[in-house]
mmCIF file of C-alpha atoms in Angstrom:
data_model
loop_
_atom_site.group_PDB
_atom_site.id
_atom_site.type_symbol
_atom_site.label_atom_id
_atom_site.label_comp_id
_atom_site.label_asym_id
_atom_site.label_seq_id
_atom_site.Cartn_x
_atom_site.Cartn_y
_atom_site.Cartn_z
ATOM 1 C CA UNK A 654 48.403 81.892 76.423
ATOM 2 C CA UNK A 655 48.081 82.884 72.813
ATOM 3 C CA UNK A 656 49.224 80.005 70.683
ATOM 4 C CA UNK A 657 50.816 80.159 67.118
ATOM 5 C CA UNK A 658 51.186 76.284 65.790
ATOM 6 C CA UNK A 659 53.517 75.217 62.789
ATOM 7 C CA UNK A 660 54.646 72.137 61.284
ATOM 8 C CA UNK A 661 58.483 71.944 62.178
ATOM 9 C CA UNK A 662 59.034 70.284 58.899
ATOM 10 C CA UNK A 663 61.306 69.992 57.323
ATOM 11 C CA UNK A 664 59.750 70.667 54.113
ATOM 12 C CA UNK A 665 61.155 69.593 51.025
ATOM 13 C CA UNK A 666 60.211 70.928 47.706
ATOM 14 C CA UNK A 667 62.375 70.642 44.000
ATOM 15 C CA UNK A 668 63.222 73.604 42.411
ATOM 16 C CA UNK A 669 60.630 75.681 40.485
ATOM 17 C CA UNK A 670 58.008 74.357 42.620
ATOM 18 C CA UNK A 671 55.366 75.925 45.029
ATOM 19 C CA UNK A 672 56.365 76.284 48.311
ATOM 20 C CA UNK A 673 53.335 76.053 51.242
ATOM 21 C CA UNK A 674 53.457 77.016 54.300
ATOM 22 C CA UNK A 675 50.861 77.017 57.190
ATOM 23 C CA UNK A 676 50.065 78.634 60.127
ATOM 24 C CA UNK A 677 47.164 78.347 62.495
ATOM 25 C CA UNK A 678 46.853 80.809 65.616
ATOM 26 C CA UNK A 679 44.808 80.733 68.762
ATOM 27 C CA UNK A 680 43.731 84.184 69.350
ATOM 28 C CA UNK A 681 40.678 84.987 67.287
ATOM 29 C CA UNK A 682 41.027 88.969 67.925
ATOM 30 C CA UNK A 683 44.461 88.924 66.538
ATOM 31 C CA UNK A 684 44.498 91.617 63.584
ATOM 32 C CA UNK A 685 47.999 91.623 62.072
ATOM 33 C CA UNK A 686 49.892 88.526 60.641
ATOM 34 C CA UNK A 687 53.201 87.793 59.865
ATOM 35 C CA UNK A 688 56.118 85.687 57.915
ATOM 36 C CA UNK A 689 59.689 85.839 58.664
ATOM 37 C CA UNK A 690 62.389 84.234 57.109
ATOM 38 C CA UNK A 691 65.676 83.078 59.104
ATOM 39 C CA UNK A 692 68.797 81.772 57.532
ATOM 40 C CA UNK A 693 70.467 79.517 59.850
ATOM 41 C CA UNK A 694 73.069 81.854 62.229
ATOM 42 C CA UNK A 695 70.900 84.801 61.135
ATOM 43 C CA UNK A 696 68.127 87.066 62.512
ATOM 44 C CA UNK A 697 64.734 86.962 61.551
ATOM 45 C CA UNK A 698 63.999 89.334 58.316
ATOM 46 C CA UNK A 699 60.334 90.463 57.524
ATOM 47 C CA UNK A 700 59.423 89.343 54.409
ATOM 48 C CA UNK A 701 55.761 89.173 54.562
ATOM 49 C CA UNK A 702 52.878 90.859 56.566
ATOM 50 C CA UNK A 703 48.782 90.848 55.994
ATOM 51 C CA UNK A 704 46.044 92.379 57.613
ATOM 52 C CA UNK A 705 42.921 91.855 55.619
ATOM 53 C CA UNK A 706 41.264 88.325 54.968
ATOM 54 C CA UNK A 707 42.269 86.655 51.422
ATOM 55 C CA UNK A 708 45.499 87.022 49.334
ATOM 56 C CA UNK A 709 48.475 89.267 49.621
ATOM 57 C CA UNK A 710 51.167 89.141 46.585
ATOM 58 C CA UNK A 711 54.299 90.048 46.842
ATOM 59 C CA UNK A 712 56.936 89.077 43.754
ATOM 60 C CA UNK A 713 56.651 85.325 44.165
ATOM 61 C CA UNK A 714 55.837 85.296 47.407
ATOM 62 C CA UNK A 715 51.776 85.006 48.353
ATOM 63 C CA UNK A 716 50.081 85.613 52.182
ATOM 64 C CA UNK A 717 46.902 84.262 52.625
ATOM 65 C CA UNK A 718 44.552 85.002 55.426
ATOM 66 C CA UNK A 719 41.297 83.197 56.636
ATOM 67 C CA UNK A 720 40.066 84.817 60.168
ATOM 68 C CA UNK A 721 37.056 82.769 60.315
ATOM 69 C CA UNK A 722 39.679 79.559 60.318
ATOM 70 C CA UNK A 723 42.035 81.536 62.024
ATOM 71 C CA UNK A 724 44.603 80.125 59.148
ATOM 72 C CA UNK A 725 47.430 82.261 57.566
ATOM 73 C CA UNK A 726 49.856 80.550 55.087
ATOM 74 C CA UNK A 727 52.750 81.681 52.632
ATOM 75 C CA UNK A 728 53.352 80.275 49.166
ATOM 76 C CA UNK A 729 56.686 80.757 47.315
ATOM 77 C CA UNK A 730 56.330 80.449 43.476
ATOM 78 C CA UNK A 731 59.299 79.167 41.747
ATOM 79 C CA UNK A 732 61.251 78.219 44.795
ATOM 80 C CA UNK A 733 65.030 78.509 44.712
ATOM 81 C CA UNK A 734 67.563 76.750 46.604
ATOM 82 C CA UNK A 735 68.125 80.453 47.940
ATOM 83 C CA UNK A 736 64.874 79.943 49.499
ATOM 84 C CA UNK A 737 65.887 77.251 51.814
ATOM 85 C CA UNK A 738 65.597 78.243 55.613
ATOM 86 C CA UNK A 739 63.141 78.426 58.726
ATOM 87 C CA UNK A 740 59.988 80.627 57.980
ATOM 88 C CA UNK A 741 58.766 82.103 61.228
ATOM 89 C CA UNK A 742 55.112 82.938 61.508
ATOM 90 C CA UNK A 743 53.970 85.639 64.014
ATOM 91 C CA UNK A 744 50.697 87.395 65.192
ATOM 92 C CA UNK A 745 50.392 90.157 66.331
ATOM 93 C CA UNK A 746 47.807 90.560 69.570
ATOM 94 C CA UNK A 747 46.361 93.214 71.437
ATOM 95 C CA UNK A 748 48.429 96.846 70.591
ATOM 96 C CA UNK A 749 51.975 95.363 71.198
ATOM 97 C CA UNK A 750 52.197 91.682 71.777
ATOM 98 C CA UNK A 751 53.244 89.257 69.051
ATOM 99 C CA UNK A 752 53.626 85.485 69.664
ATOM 100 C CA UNK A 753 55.469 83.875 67.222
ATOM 101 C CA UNK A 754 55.699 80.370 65.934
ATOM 102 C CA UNK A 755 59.070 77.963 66.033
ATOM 103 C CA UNK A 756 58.959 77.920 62.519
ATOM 104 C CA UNK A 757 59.079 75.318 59.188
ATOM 105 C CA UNK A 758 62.116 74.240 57.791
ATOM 106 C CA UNK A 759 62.056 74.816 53.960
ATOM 107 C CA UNK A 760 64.758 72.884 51.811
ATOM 108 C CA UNK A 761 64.373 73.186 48.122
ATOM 109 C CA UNK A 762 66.293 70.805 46.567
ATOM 110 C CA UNK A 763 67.819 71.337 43.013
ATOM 111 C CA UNK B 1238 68.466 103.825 56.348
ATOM 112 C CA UNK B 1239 70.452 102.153 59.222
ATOM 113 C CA UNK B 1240 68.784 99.243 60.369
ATOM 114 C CA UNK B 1241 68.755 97.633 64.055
ATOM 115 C CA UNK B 1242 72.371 97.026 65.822
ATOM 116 C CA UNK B 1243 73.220 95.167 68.796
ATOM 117 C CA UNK B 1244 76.786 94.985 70.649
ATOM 118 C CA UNK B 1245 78.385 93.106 71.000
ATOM 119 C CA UNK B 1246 77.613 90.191 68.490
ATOM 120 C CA UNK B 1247 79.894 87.745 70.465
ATOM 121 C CA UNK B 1248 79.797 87.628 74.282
ATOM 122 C CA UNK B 1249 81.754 84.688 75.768
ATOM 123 C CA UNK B 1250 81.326 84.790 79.741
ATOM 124 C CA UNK B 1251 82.335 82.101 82.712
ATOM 125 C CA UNK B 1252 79.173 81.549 84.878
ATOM 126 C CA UNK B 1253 78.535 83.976 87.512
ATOM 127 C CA UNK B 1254 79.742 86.969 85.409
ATOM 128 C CA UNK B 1255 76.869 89.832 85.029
ATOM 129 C CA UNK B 1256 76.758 90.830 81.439
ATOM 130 C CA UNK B 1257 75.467 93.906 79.393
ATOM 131 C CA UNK B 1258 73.822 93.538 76.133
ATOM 132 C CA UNK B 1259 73.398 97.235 73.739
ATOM 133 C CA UNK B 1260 70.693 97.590 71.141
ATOM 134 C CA UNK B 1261 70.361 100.663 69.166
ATOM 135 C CA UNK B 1262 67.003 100.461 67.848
ATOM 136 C CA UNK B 1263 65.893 102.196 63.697
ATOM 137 C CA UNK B 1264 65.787 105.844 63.645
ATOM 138 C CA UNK B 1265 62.591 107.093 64.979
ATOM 139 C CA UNK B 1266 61.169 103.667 65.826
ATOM 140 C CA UNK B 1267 59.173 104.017 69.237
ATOM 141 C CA UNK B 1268 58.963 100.351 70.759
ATOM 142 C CA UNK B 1269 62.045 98.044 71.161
ATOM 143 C CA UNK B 1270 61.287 94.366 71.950
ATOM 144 C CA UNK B 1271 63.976 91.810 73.416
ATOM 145 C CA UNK B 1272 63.936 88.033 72.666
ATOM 146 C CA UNK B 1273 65.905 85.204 72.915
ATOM 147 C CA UNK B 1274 66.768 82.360 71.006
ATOM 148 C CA UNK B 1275 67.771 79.062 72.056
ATOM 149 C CA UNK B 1276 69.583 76.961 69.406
ATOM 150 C CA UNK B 1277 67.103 75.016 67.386
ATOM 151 C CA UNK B 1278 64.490 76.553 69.248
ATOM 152 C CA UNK B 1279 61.672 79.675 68.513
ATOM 153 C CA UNK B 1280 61.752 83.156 69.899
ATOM 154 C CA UNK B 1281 60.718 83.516 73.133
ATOM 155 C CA UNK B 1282 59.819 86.979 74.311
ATOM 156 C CA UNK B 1283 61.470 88.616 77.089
ATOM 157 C CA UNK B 1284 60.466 92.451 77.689
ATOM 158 C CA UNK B 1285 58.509 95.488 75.624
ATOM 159 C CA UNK B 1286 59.085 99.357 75.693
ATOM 160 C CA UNK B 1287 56.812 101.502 73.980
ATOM 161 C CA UNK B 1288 57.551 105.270 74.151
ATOM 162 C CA UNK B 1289 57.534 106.085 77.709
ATOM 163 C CA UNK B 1290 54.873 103.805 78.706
ATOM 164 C CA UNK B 1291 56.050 101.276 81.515
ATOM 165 C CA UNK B 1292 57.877 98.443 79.561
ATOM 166 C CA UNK B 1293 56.207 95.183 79.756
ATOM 167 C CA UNK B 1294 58.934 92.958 81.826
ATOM 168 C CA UNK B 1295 55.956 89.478 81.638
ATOM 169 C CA UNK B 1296 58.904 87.269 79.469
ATOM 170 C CA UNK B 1297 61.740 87.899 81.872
ATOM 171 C CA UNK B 1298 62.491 84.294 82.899
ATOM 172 C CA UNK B 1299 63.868 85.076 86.224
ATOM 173 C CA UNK B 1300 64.917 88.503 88.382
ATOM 174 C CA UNK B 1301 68.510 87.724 87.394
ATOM 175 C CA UNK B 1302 67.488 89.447 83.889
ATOM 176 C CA UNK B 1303 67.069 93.489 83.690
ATOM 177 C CA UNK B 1304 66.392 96.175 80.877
ATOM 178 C CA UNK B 1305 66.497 99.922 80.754
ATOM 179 C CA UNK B 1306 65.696 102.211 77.643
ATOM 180 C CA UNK B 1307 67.185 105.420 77.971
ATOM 181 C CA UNK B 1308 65.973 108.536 76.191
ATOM 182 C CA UNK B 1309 63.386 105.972 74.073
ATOM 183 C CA UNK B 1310 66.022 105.037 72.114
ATOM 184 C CA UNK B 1311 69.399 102.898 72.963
ATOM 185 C CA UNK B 1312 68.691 99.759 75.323
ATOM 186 C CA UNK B 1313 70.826 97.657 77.629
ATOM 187 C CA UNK B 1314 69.733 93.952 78.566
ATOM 188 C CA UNK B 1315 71.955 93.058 81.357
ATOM 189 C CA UNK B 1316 71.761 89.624 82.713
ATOM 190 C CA UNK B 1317 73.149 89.254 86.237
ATOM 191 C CA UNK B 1318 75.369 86.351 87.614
ATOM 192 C CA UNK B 1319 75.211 84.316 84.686
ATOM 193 C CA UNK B 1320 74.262 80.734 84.331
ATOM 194 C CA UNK B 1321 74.664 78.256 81.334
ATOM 195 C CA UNK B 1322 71.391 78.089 80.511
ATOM 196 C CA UNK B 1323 71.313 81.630 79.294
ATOM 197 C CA UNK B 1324 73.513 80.629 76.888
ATOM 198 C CA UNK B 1325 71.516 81.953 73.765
ATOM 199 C CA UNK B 1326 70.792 84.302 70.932
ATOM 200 C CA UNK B 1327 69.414 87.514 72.407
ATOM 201 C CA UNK B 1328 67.890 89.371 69.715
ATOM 202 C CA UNK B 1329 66.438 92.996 69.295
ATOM 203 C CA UNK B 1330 63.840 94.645 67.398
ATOM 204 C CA UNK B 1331 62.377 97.763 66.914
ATOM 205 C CA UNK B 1332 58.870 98.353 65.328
ATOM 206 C CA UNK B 1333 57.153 101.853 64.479
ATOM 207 C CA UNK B 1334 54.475 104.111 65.985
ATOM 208 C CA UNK B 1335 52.051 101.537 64.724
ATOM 209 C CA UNK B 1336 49.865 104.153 63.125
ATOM 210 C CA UNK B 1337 47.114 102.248 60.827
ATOM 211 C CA UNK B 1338 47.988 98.731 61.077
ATOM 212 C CA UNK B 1339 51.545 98.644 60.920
ATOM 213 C CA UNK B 1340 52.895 96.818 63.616
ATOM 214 C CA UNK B 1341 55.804 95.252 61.572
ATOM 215 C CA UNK B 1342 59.179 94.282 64.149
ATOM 216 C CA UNK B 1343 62.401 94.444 62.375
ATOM 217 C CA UNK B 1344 65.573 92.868 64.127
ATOM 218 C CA UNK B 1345 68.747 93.199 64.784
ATOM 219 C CA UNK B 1346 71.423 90.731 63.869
ATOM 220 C CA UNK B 1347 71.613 89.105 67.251
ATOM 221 C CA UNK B 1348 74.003 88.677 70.089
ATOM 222 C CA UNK B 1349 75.286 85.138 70.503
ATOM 223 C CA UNK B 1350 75.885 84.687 74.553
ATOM 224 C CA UNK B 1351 77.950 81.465 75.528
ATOM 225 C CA UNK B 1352 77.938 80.602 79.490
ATOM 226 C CA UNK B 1353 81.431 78.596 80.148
#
């Protein structure tokens, strides 16, 4: 069973601060990472995805990657109460099977 | 472009009832994944098709649950006599040919079954 393990939260940041979010997997020949975001009553929308070990930017949004610590996280820059919702991590294993995580709770608080 | 669409987004059914969920994967996308979503809960995986390659049924939580693709593109979940515990979010996505590394899903907006 491939396992993808996030802190439920919720996390609560103010306004204009850095978000962090962190996601450790299982599967150490898992090749392609992900980070959803899902607005509560909404589907899941891609907002994030990182192959390669270190940093991914992406407007204020940053991926990290560490394969040796099987660790991926995602920090927001500037956070906005528009940022508020449940992140979804996912990873992607073998060619088509991606586990995904039950999310963190973000709440940004103005 | 047109993104992922499922019908309908409401189902309300009494228990018992089979139902039939659509989802009408991107344009040219070649694998179509179904999940569901309990309230409050993560996505749990219930079938793969990729191209024409036998789908990958290993999430289907009991035989009361079916899929088809036809033609590789439109798919029907149907979920036979009905119980309250399906009552769920059934989600779709489609992802691309995966060439390089791109194995990015995209989903649908959902269809929100309720089990009475």
């Amino acid at each position: 069973q491939k396992e993808v393990e996030q802190n439920s939260g919720p996390l609560s940041v103010p306004e204009g601060a850095i978000a962090s979010l962190n996601c450790t997997y299982s599967d150490r020949g898992s090749q392609s990472f992900f980070w959803y975001r899902q607005y509560s009553g909404k589907s899941p929308e891609l907002i994030m995805f990182i192959y390669s070990n270190g940093d991914k930017e992406d407007g204020r949004f940053t991926a990290q990657l560490n394969k040796a610590s099987q660790y991926v996280s995602l920090l927001i820059r500037d956070s906005q109460p528009s940022d508020s919702a449940t992140y979804l991590c996912a990873v992607n294993w073998g060619y088509q099977k991606v586990t995904f995580g039950t999310g963190t709770k973000l709440q940004v608080i103005p | 472009g047109a993104g992922v669409s499922q019908s309908p987004s409401n189902k309300v059914t009494e228990k018992g009832k089979d139902v039939e969920l659509r989802c009408d994967p991107i344009s040219g996308h070649t694998a179509l994944y179904w999940y569901r979503q309990s309230l409050g809960q993560g996505l749990e995986f219930l079938i793969y098709f990729q191209g024409n390659s036998a789908p990958d049924k290993s999430g289907l939580p009991s035989d009361r649950f079916s899929a088809e693709r036809t033609g590789g593109s439109v798919s029907t979940l149907t979920i036979q006599r009905t119980q309250q515990e399906d009552s769920a979010v059934y989600l779709c996505a489609s992802r691309g040919a995966g060439t390089g590394s791109s194995y990015e899903q995209y989903f649908g907006p959902g269809t929100r079954l309720t089990v009475t």
